Amino acid sequence: QVQLVESGGGLVQAGGSLRLSCAASGSFSSINAMGWYRQAPGKQRELVATITSGGTTNYADSVKGRITISNDNAKNIVYLQMSSLKPEDTAIYYCTAKVKRILYGVLDYWGKGTLVTVSS
């Protein structure tokens, strides 16, 4: 099994910053990529950012310039540094990982999410 545990969510005022972390643990060979998605109330889950094990990043247009994704491959952790936060960034933020497991191939795993609330 593979577990993804997010942390760092909370309440912040508009213009403020937060740093989310997600740690992967369990039985796997390697992690090909990790990322963050978010789901606001009444909306569909959407991509925030992803990063490969090689460091290639991808961002949603709505967060470019305000959010930075990074990883620590040795610790199997992905971070999401968020700044200049806006009320529309309010959502549950989910960590995801493409994990390679022997006999199973590459599978997608999701964390349970961490709530980020940005007050105006």
mmCIF file of N, CA, C and O in Angstrom, residues 10-98:
data_model
loop_
_atom_site.group_PDB
_atom_site.id
_atom_site.type_symbol
_atom_site.label_atom_id
_atom_site.label_comp_id
_atom_site.label_asym_id
_atom_site.label_seq_id
_atom_site.Cartn_x
_atom_site.Cartn_y
_atom_site.Cartn_z
ATOM 1 N N GLY A 10 -4.879 25.584 6.221
ATOM 2 C CA GLY A 10 -5.375 26.429 7.300
ATOM 3 C C GLY A 10 -6.055 27.660 6.771
ATOM 4 O O GLY A 10 -6.361 27.767 5.577
ATOM 5 N N LEU A 11 -6.271 28.601 7.670
ATOM 6 C CA LEU A 11 -6.927 29.856 7.350
ATOM 7 C C LEU A 11 -5.885 30.951 7.195
ATOM 8 O O LEU A 11 -5.007 31.110 8.055
ATOM 9 N N VAL A 12 -5.989 31.713 6.132
ATOM 10 C CA VAL A 12 -5.046 32.796 5.881
ATOM 11 C C VAL A 12 -5.792 33.954 5.248
ATOM 12 O O VAL A 12 -6.795 33.748 4.549
ATOM 13 N N GLN A 13 -5.316 35.154 5.495
ATOM 14 C CA GLN A 13 -5.938 36.317 4.876
ATOM 15 C C GLN A 13 -5.472 36.476 3.442
ATOM 16 O O GLN A 13 -4.385 36.022 3.070
ATOM 17 N N ALA A 14 -6.283 37.120 2.668
ATOM 18 C CA ALA A 14 -5.911 37.393 1.281
ATOM 19 C C ALA A 14 -4.575 38.131 1.239
ATOM 20 O O ALA A 14 -4.326 39.031 2.038
ATOM 21 N N GLY A 15 -3.738 37.710 0.325
ATOM 22 C CA GLY A 15 -2.404 38.276 0.212
ATOM 23 C C GLY A 15 -1.359 37.521 1.005
ATOM 24 O O GLY A 15 -0.156 37.768 0.852
ATOM 25 N N GLY A 16 -1.814 36.610 1.842
ATOM 26 C CA GLY A 16 -0.911 35.852 2.682
ATOM 27 C C GLY A 16 -0.301 34.646 1.978
ATOM 28 O O GLY A 16 -0.503 34.443 0.775
ATOM 29 N N SER A 17 0.431 33.864 2.761
ATOM 30 C CA SER A 17 1.148 32.705 2.219
ATOM 31 C C SER A 17 0.887 31.466 3.067
ATOM 32 O O SER A 17 0.592 31.565 4.260
ATOM 33 N N LEU A 18 0.995 30.340 2.410
ATOM 34 C CA LEU A 18 0.919 29.040 3.068
ATOM 35 C C LEU A 18 1.844 28.081 2.346
ATOM 36 O O LEU A 18 2.063 28.219 1.143
ATOM 37 N N ARG A 19 2.327 27.101 3.091
ATOM 38 C CA ARG A 19 3.145 26.046 2.488
ATOM 39 C C ARG A 19 2.524 24.706 2.827
ATOM 40 O O ARG A 19 2.392 24.347 3.995
ATOM 41 N N LEU A 20 2.153 23.988 1.793
ATOM 42 C CA LEU A 20 1.610 22.652 1.956
ATOM 43 C C LEU A 20 2.712 21.626 1.753
ATOM 44 O O LEU A 20 3.620 21.827 0.943
ATOM 45 N N SER A 21 2.596 20.534 2.475
ATOM 46 C CA SER A 21 3.527 19.423 2.310
ATOM 47 C C SER A 21 2.739 18.141 2.121
ATOM 48 O O SER A 21 1.619 18.010 2.616
ATOM 49 N N CYS A 22 3.352 17.208 1.431
ATOM 50 C CA CYS A 22 2.732 15.897 1.233
ATOM 51 C C CYS A 22 3.839 14.864 1.263
ATOM 52 O O CYS A 22 4.771 14.935 0.456
ATOM 53 N N ALA A 23 3.707 13.910 2.164
ATOM 54 C CA ALA A 23 4.703 12.859 2.305
ATOM 55 C C ALA A 23 4.125 11.526 1.845
ATOM 56 O O ALA A 23 3.025 11.148 2.259
ATOM 57 N N ALA A 24 4.871 10.841 1.020
ATOM 58 C CA ALA A 24 4.476 9.519 0.542
ATOM 59 C C ALA A 24 5.215 8.453 1.336
ATOM 60 O O ALA A 24 6.403 8.577 1.608
ATOM 61 N N SER A 25 4.470 7.411 1.687
ATOM 62 C CA SER A 25 5.082 6.298 2.406
ATOM 63 C C SER A 25 4.432 5.004 1.973
ATOM 64 O O SER A 25 3.366 5.002 1.353
ATOM 65 N N GLY A 26 5.088 3.897 2.301
ATOM 66 C CA GLY A 26 4.533 2.604 1.956
ATOM 67 C C GLY A 26 5.502 1.785 1.131
ATOM 68 O O GLY A 26 6.706 2.013 1.156
ATOM 69 N N SER A 27 4.940 0.856 0.380
ATOM 70 C CA SER A 27 5.750 -0.072 -0.383
ATOM 71 C C SER A 27 5.717 0.285 -1.867
ATOM 72 O O SER A 27 4.689 0.121 -2.525
ATOM 73 N N PHE A 28 6.805 0.809 -2.360
ATOM 74 C CA PHE A 28 6.877 1.146 -3.779
ATOM 75 C C PHE A 28 8.327 1.215 -4.219
ATOM 76 O O PHE A 28 9.224 1.361 -3.397
ATOM 77 N N SER A 29 8.533 1.133 -5.554
ATOM 78 C CA SER A 29 9.880 1.176 -6.104
ATOM 79 C C SER A 29 10.368 2.598 -6.287
ATOM 80 O O SER A 29 11.516 2.912 -5.974
ATOM 81 N N SER A 30 9.494 3.422 -6.821
ATOM 82 C CA SER A 30 9.873 4.807 -7.078
ATOM 83 C C SER A 30 8.626 5.643 -7.290
ATOM 84 O O SER A 30 7.533 5.122 -7.474
ATOM 85 N N ILE A 31 8.820 6.946 -7.261
ATOM 86 C CA ILE A 31 7.744 7.883 -7.566
ATOM 87 C C ILE A 31 8.115 8.632 -8.833
ATOM 88 O O ILE A 31 9.160 9.278 -8.890
ATOM 89 N N ASN A 32 7.275 8.540 -9.830
ATOM 90 C CA ASN A 32 7.562 9.170 -11.112
ATOM 91 C C ASN A 32 7.232 10.663 -11.095
ATOM 92 O O ASN A 32 7.923 11.470 -11.720
ATOM 93 N N ALA A 33 6.167 11.002 -10.394
ATOM 94 C CA ALA A 33 5.740 12.404 -10.332
ATOM 95 C C ALA A 33 4.808 12.592 -9.153
ATOM 96 O O ALA A 33 4.168 11.639 -8.692
ATOM 97 N N MET A 34 4.753 13.816 -8.663
ATOM 98 C CA MET A 34 3.807 14.180 -7.604
ATOM 99 C C MET A 34 3.161 15.500 -7.982
ATOM 100 O O MET A 34 3.669 16.243 -8.825
ATOM 101 N N GLY A 35 2.043 15.764 -7.360
ATOM 102 C CA GLY A 35 1.374 17.005 -7.703
ATOM 103 C C GLY A 35 0.266 17.353 -6.735
ATOM 104 O O GLY A 35 0.026 16.642 -5.759
ATOM 105 N N TRP A 36 -0.351 18.477 -7.053
ATOM 106 C CA TRP A 36 -1.453 18.981 -6.245
ATOM 107 C C TRP A 36 -2.637 19.327 -7.140
ATOM 108 O O TRP A 36 -2.469 19.940 -8.192
ATOM 109 N N TYR A 37 -3.794 18.926 -6.683
ATOM 110 C CA TYR A 37 -5.051 19.344 -7.271
ATOM 111 C C TYR A 37 -5.863 20.023 -6.174
ATOM 112 O O TYR A 37 -5.553 19.884 -4.990
ATOM 113 N N ARG A 38 -6.897 20.730 -6.575
ATOM 114 C CA ARG A 38 -7.771 21.348 -5.583
ATOM 115 C C ARG A 38 -9.220 21.278 -6.031
ATOM 116 O O ARG A 38 -9.505 21.195 -7.223
ATOM 117 N N GLN A 39 -10.088 21.310 -5.043
ATOM 118 C CA GLN A 39 -11.515 21.289 -5.334
ATOM 119 C C GLN A 39 -12.212 22.307 -4.445
ATOM 120 O O GLN A 39 -12.219 22.164 -3.217
ATOM 121 N N ALA A 40 -12.749 23.327 -5.077
ATOM 122 C CA ALA A 40 -13.495 24.352 -4.363
ATOM 123 C C ALA A 40 -14.946 23.915 -4.211
ATOM 124 O O ALA A 40 -15.422 23.063 -4.982
ATOM 125 N N PRO A 41 -15.663 24.457 -3.247
ATOM 126 C CA PRO A 41 -17.063 24.075 -3.045
ATOM 127 C C PRO A 41 -17.880 24.255 -4.317
ATOM 128 O O PRO A 41 -17.850 25.320 -4.942
ATOM 129 N N GLY A 42 -18.569 23.204 -4.708
ATOM 130 C CA GLY A 42 -19.431 23.262 -5.876
ATOM 131 C C GLY A 42 -18.724 23.201 -7.201
ATOM 132 O O GLY A 42 -19.353 23.363 -8.252
ATOM 133 N N LYS A 43 -17.416 22.966 -7.177
ATOM 134 C CA LYS A 43 -16.659 22.925 -8.420
ATOM 135 C C LYS A 43 -15.960 21.587 -8.572
ATOM 136 O O LYS A 43 -15.812 20.823 -7.627
ATOM 137 N N GLN A 44 -15.496 21.338 -9.790
ATOM 138 C CA GLN A 44 -14.767 20.112 -10.054
ATOM 139 C C GLN A 44 -13.321 20.228 -9.575
ATOM 140 O O GLN A 44 -12.771 21.335 -9.470
ATOM 141 N N ARG A 45 -12.726 19.101 -9.326
ATOM 142 C CA ARG A 45 -11.314 19.076 -8.953
ATOM 143 C C ARG A 45 -10.487 19.550 -10.136
ATOM 144 O O ARG A 45 -10.736 19.167 -11.276
ATOM 145 N N GLU A 46 -9.483 20.395 -9.868
ATOM 146 C CA GLU A 46 -8.671 20.933 -10.938
ATOM 147 C C GLU A 46 -7.193 20.848 -10.579
ATOM 148 O O GLU A 46 -6.806 20.851 -9.412
ATOM 149 N N LEU A 47 -6.391 20.823 -11.616
ATOM 150 C CA LEU A 47 -4.943 20.780 -11.456
ATOM 151 C C LEU A 47 -4.435 22.087 -10.872
ATOM 152 O O LEU A 47 -4.885 23.168 -11.267
ATOM 153 N N VAL A 48 -3.494 21.975 -9.936
ATOM 154 C CA VAL A 48 -2.773 23.154 -9.455
ATOM 155 C C VAL A 48 -1.354 23.130 -10.019
ATOM 156 O O VAL A 48 -0.932 24.055 -10.710
ATOM 157 N N ALA A 49 -0.632 22.049 -9.724
ATOM 158 C CA ALA A 49 0.748 21.939 -10.197
ATOM 159 C C ALA A 49 1.223 20.504 -10.068
ATOM 160 O O ALA A 49 0.739 19.760 -9.214
ATOM 161 N N THR A 50 2.165 20.147 -10.929
ATOM 162 C CA THR A 50 2.786 18.837 -10.849
ATOM 163 C C THR A 50 4.291 18.977 -11.013
ATOM 164 O O THR A 50 4.769 19.977 -11.573
ATOM 165 N N ILE A 51 5.009 17.979 -10.539
ATOM 166 C CA ILE A 51 6.461 17.951 -10.686
ATOM 167 C C ILE A 51 6.903 16.514 -10.864
ATOM 168 O O ILE A 51 6.434 15.617 -10.151
ATOM 169 N N THR A 52 7.786 16.287 -11.830
ATOM 170 C CA THR A 52 8.316 14.956 -12.044
ATOM 171 C C THR A 52 9.506 14.714 -11.115
ATOM 172 O O THR A 52 10.049 15.652 -10.524
ATOM 173 N N SER A 53 9.932 13.473 -11.056
ATOM 174 C CA SER A 53 11.102 13.169 -10.232
ATOM 175 C C SER A 53 12.346 13.877 -10.765
ATOM 176 O O SER A 53 13.279 14.134 -10.006
ATOM 177 N N GLY A 54 12.318 14.211 -12.027
ATOM 178 C CA GLY A 54 13.436 14.930 -12.623
ATOM 179 C C GLY A 54 13.362 16.430 -12.453
ATOM 180 O O GLY A 54 14.280 17.144 -12.854
ATOM 181 N N GLY A 55 12.250 16.909 -11.871
ATOM 182 C CA GLY A 55 12.125 18.333 -11.596
ATOM 183 C C GLY A 55 11.345 19.133 -12.608
ATOM 184 O O GLY A 55 11.226 20.365 -12.479
ATOM 185 N N THR A 56 10.773 18.489 -13.607
ATOM 186 C CA THR A 56 9.953 19.209 -14.575
ATOM 187 C C THR A 56 8.619 19.574 -13.942
ATOM 188 O O THR A 56 7.946 18.718 -13.381
ATOM 189 N N THR A 57 8.265 20.844 -14.047
ATOM 190 C CA THR A 57 7.048 21.324 -13.396
ATOM 191 C C THR A 57 5.992 21.749 -14.409
ATOM 192 O O THR A 57 6.294 22.083 -15.558
ATOM 193 N N ASN A 58 4.763 21.736 -13.945
ATOM 194 C CA ASN A 58 3.629 22.177 -14.744
ATOM 195 C C ASN A 58 2.651 22.872 -13.807
ATOM 196 O O ASN A 58 2.384 22.372 -12.716
ATOM 197 N N TYR A 59 2.153 24.044 -14.243
ATOM 198 C CA TYR A 59 1.271 24.826 -13.391
ATOM 199 C C TYR A 59 -0.016 25.181 -14.135
ATOM 200 O O TYR A 59 -0.009 25.415 -15.335
ATOM 201 N N ALA A 60 -1.095 25.273 -13.374
ATOM 202 C CA ALA A 60 -2.310 25.839 -13.924
ATOM 203 C C ALA A 60 -2.089 27.328 -14.165
ATOM 204 O O ALA A 60 -1.366 27.989 -13.402
ATOM 205 N N ASP A 61 -2.680 27.851 -15.208
ATOM 206 C CA ASP A 61 -2.499 29.264 -15.532
ATOM 207 C C ASP A 61 -2.925 30.167 -14.374
ATOM 208 O O ASP A 61 -2.332 31.225 -14.147
ATOM 209 N N SER A 62 -3.920 29.744 -13.645
ATOM 210 C CA SER A 62 -4.472 30.576 -12.576
ATOM 211 C C SER A 62 -3.534 30.760 -11.387
ATOM 212 O O SER A 62 -3.748 31.657 -10.560
ATOM 213 N N VAL A 63 -2.508 29.925 -11.309
ATOM 214 C CA VAL A 63 -1.610 30.016 -10.150
ATOM 215 C C VAL A 63 -0.186 30.396 -10.536
ATOM 216 O O VAL A 63 0.656 30.592 -9.652
ATOM 217 N N LYS A 64 0.093 30.501 -11.815
ATOM 218 C CA LYS A 64 1.455 30.823 -12.253
ATOM 219 C C LYS A 64 1.904 32.155 -11.657
ATOM 220 O O LYS A 64 1.166 33.130 -11.657
ATOM 221 N N GLY A 65 3.112 32.142 -11.153
ATOM 222 C CA GLY A 65 3.662 33.350 -10.548
ATOM 223 C C GLY A 65 3.336 33.503 -9.075
ATOM 224 O O GLY A 65 3.927 34.352 -8.390
ATOM 225 N N ARG A 66 2.406 32.730 -8.573
ATOM 226 C CA ARG A 66 2.023 32.836 -7.158
ATOM 227 C C ARG A 66 2.321 31.560 -6.369
ATOM 228 O O ARG A 66 2.455 31.591 -5.160
ATOM 229 N N ILE A 67 2.407 30.458 -7.075
ATOM 230 C CA ILE A 67 2.558 29.157 -6.420
ATOM 231 C C ILE A 67 3.764 28.439 -7.014
ATOM 232 O O ILE A 67 3.960 28.459 -8.234
ATOM 233 N N THR A 68 4.538 27.815 -6.131
ATOM 234 C CA THR A 68 5.723 27.068 -6.555
ATOM 235 C C THR A 68 5.665 25.661 -5.991
ATOM 236 O O THR A 68 5.457 25.478 -4.786
ATOM 237 N N ILE A 69 5.863 24.690 -6.866
ATOM 238 C CA ILE A 69 5.918 23.304 -6.428
ATOM 239 C C ILE A 69 7.373 22.862 -6.400
ATOM 240 O O ILE A 69 8.166 23.250 -7.264
ATOM 241 N N SER A 70 7.720 22.070 -5.403
ATOM 242 C CA SER A 70 9.070 21.526 -5.304
ATOM 243 C C SER A 70 8.989 20.163 -4.644
ATOM 244 O O SER A 70 7.945 19.793 -4.096
ATOM 245 N N ASN A 71 10.084 19.437 -4.721
ATOM 246 C CA ASN A 71 10.063 18.110 -4.125
ATOM 247 C C ASN A 71 11.397 17.770 -3.483
ATOM 248 O O ASN A 71 12.426 18.401 -3.753
ATOM 249 N N ASP A 72 11.344 16.783 -2.627
ATOM 250 C CA ASP A 72 12.534 16.205 -2.014
ATOM 251 C C ASP A 72 12.458 14.710 -2.317
ATOM 252 O O ASP A 72 11.749 13.965 -1.634
ATOM 253 N N ASN A 73 13.136 14.299 -3.364
ATOM 254 C CA ASN A 73 13.034 12.909 -3.812
ATOM 255 C C ASN A 73 13.536 11.927 -2.752
ATOM 256 O O ASN A 73 12.997 10.829 -2.622
ATOM 257 N N ALA A 74 14.530 12.327 -2.015
ATOM 258 C CA ALA A 74 15.089 11.430 -1.007
ATOM 259 C C ALA A 74 14.080 11.136 0.103
ATOM 260 O O ALA A 74 14.091 10.048 0.687
ATOM 261 N N LYS A 75 13.212 12.114 0.372
ATOM 262 C CA LYS A 75 12.235 11.950 1.440
ATOM 263 C C LYS A 75 10.831 11.667 0.917
ATOM 264 O O LYS A 75 9.908 11.492 1.710
ATOM 265 N N ASN A 76 10.691 11.636 -0.410
ATOM 266 C CA ASN A 76 9.375 11.395 -1.019
ATOM 267 C C ASN A 76 8.349 12.420 -0.538
ATOM 268 O O ASN A 76 7.223 12.073 -0.151
ATOM 269 N N ILE A 77 8.749 13.670 -0.577
ATOM 270 C CA ILE A 77 7.884 14.761 -0.142
ATOM 271 C C ILE A 77 7.739 15.768 -1.282
ATOM 272 O O ILE A 77 8.700 16.060 -1.985
ATOM 273 N N VAL A 78 6.539 16.289 -1.419
ATOM 274 C CA VAL A 78 6.294 17.362 -2.359
ATOM 275 C C VAL A 78 5.734 18.548 -1.581
ATOM 276 O O VAL A 78 4.971 18.373 -0.631
ATOM 277 N N TYR A 79 6.168 19.743 -1.984
ATOM 278 C CA TYR A 79 5.743 20.957 -1.319
ATOM 279 C C TYR A 79 4.973 21.852 -2.290
ATOM 280 O O TYR A 79 5.207 21.819 -3.501
ATOM 281 N N LEU A 80 4.108 22.654 -1.734
ATOM 282 C CA LEU A 80 3.412 23.657 -2.528
ATOM 283 C C LEU A 80 3.492 24.970 -1.758
ATOM 284 O O LEU A 80 2.826 25.142 -0.738
ATOM 285 N N GLN A 81 4.353 25.856 -2.237
ATOM 286 C CA GLN A 81 4.502 27.171 -1.616
ATOM 287 C C GLN A 81 3.542 28.131 -2.301
ATOM 288 O O GLN A 81 3.664 28.370 -3.496
ATOM 289 N N MET A 82 2.601 28.648 -1.529
ATOM 290 C CA MET A 82 1.574 29.518 -2.082
ATOM 291 C C MET A 82 1.703 30.915 -1.492
ATOM 292 O O MET A 82 1.796 31.065 -0.267
ATOM 293 N N SER A 83 1.704 31.908 -2.339
ATOM 294 C CA SER A 83 1.791 33.281 -1.888
ATOM 295 C C SER A 83 0.763 34.123 -2.645
ATOM 296 O O SER A 83 0.157 33.652 -3.605
ATOM 297 N N SER A 84 0.592 35.352 -2.186
ATOM 298 C CA SER A 84 -0.406 36.257 -2.780
ATOM 299 C C SER A 84 -1.742 35.543 -2.928
ATOM 300 O O SER A 84 -2.391 35.612 -3.972
ATOM 301 N N LEU A 85 -2.125 34.860 -1.881
ATOM 302 C CA LEU A 85 -3.340 34.050 -1.941
ATOM 303 C C LEU A 85 -4.582 34.911 -2.092
ATOM 304 O O LEU A 85 -4.661 36.028 -1.566
ATOM 305 N N LYS A 86 -5.541 34.369 -2.821
ATOM 306 C CA LYS A 86 -6.797 35.048 -3.097
ATOM 307 C C LYS A 86 -7.952 34.219 -2.539
ATOM 308 O O LYS A 86 -7.835 32.994 -2.393
ATOM 309 N N PRO A 87 -9.077 34.862 -2.265
ATOM 310 C CA PRO A 87 -10.231 34.082 -1.783
ATOM 311 C C PRO A 87 -10.603 32.935 -2.725
ATOM 312 O O PRO A 87 -11.044 31.872 -2.265
ATOM 313 N N GLU A 88 -10.390 33.117 -4.018
ATOM 314 C CA GLU A 88 -10.725 32.058 -4.959
ATOM 315 C C GLU A 88 -9.767 30.875 -4.901
ATOM 316 O O GLU A 88 -9.984 29.865 -5.565
ATOM 317 N N ASP A 89 -8.708 30.991 -4.117
ATOM 318 C CA ASP A 89 -7.833 29.842 -3.889
ATOM 319 C C ASP A 89 -8.378 28.922 -2.801
ATOM 320 O O ASP A 89 -7.817 27.848 -2.562
ATOM 321 N N THR A 90 -9.440 29.338 -2.149
ATOM 322 C CA THR A 90 -10.061 28.515 -1.115
ATOM 323 C C THR A 90 -10.542 27.197 -1.711
ATOM 324 O O THR A 90 -11.291 27.174 -2.685
ATOM 325 N N ALA A 91 -10.079 26.098 -1.123
ATOM 326 C CA ALA A 91 -10.405 24.779 -1.650
ATOM 327 C C ALA A 91 -9.782 23.717 -0.754
ATOM 328 O O ALA A 91 -8.971 24.022 0.116
ATOM 329 N N ILE A 92 -10.172 22.504 -1.001
ATOM 330 C CA ILE A 92 -9.450 21.368 -0.432
ATOM 331 C C ILE A 92 -8.343 21.020 -1.421
ATOM 332 O O ILE A 92 -8.619 20.824 -2.608
ATOM 333 N N TYR A 93 -7.144 20.954 -0.928
ATOM 334 C CA TYR A 93 -5.989 20.663 -1.767
ATOM 335 C C TYR A 93 -5.589 19.193 -1.573
ATOM 336 O O TYR A 93 -5.348 18.753 -0.447
ATOM 337 N N TYR A 94 -5.535 18.496 -2.688
ATOM 338 C CA TYR A 94 -5.222 17.070 -2.685
ATOM 339 C C TYR A 94 -3.850 16.825 -3.286
ATOM 340 O O TYR A 94 -3.525 17.337 -4.356
ATOM 341 N N CYS A 95 -3.099 15.982 -2.621
ATOM 342 C CA CYS A 95 -1.806 15.529 -3.132
ATOM 343 C C CYS A 95 -2.028 14.271 -3.962
ATOM 344 O O CYS A 95 -2.886 13.436 -3.631
ATOM 345 N N THR A 96 -1.274 14.148 -5.032
ATOM 346 C CA THR A 96 -1.352 12.958 -5.851
ATOM 347 C C THR A 96 0.045 12.525 -6.255
ATOM 348 O O THR A 96 0.964 13.362 -6.305
ATOM 349 N N ALA A 97 0.195 11.251 -6.514
ATOM 350 C CA ALA A 97 1.504 10.735 -6.913
ATOM 351 C C ALA A 97 1.334 9.593 -7.904
ATOM 352 O O ALA A 97 0.406 8.787 -7.780
ATOM 353 N N LYS A 98 2.237 9.552 -8.885
ATOM 354 C CA LYS A 98 2.335 8.407 -9.801
ATOM 355 C C LYS A 98 3.450 7.530 -9.264
ATOM 356 O O LYS A 98 4.621 7.881 -9.326
#
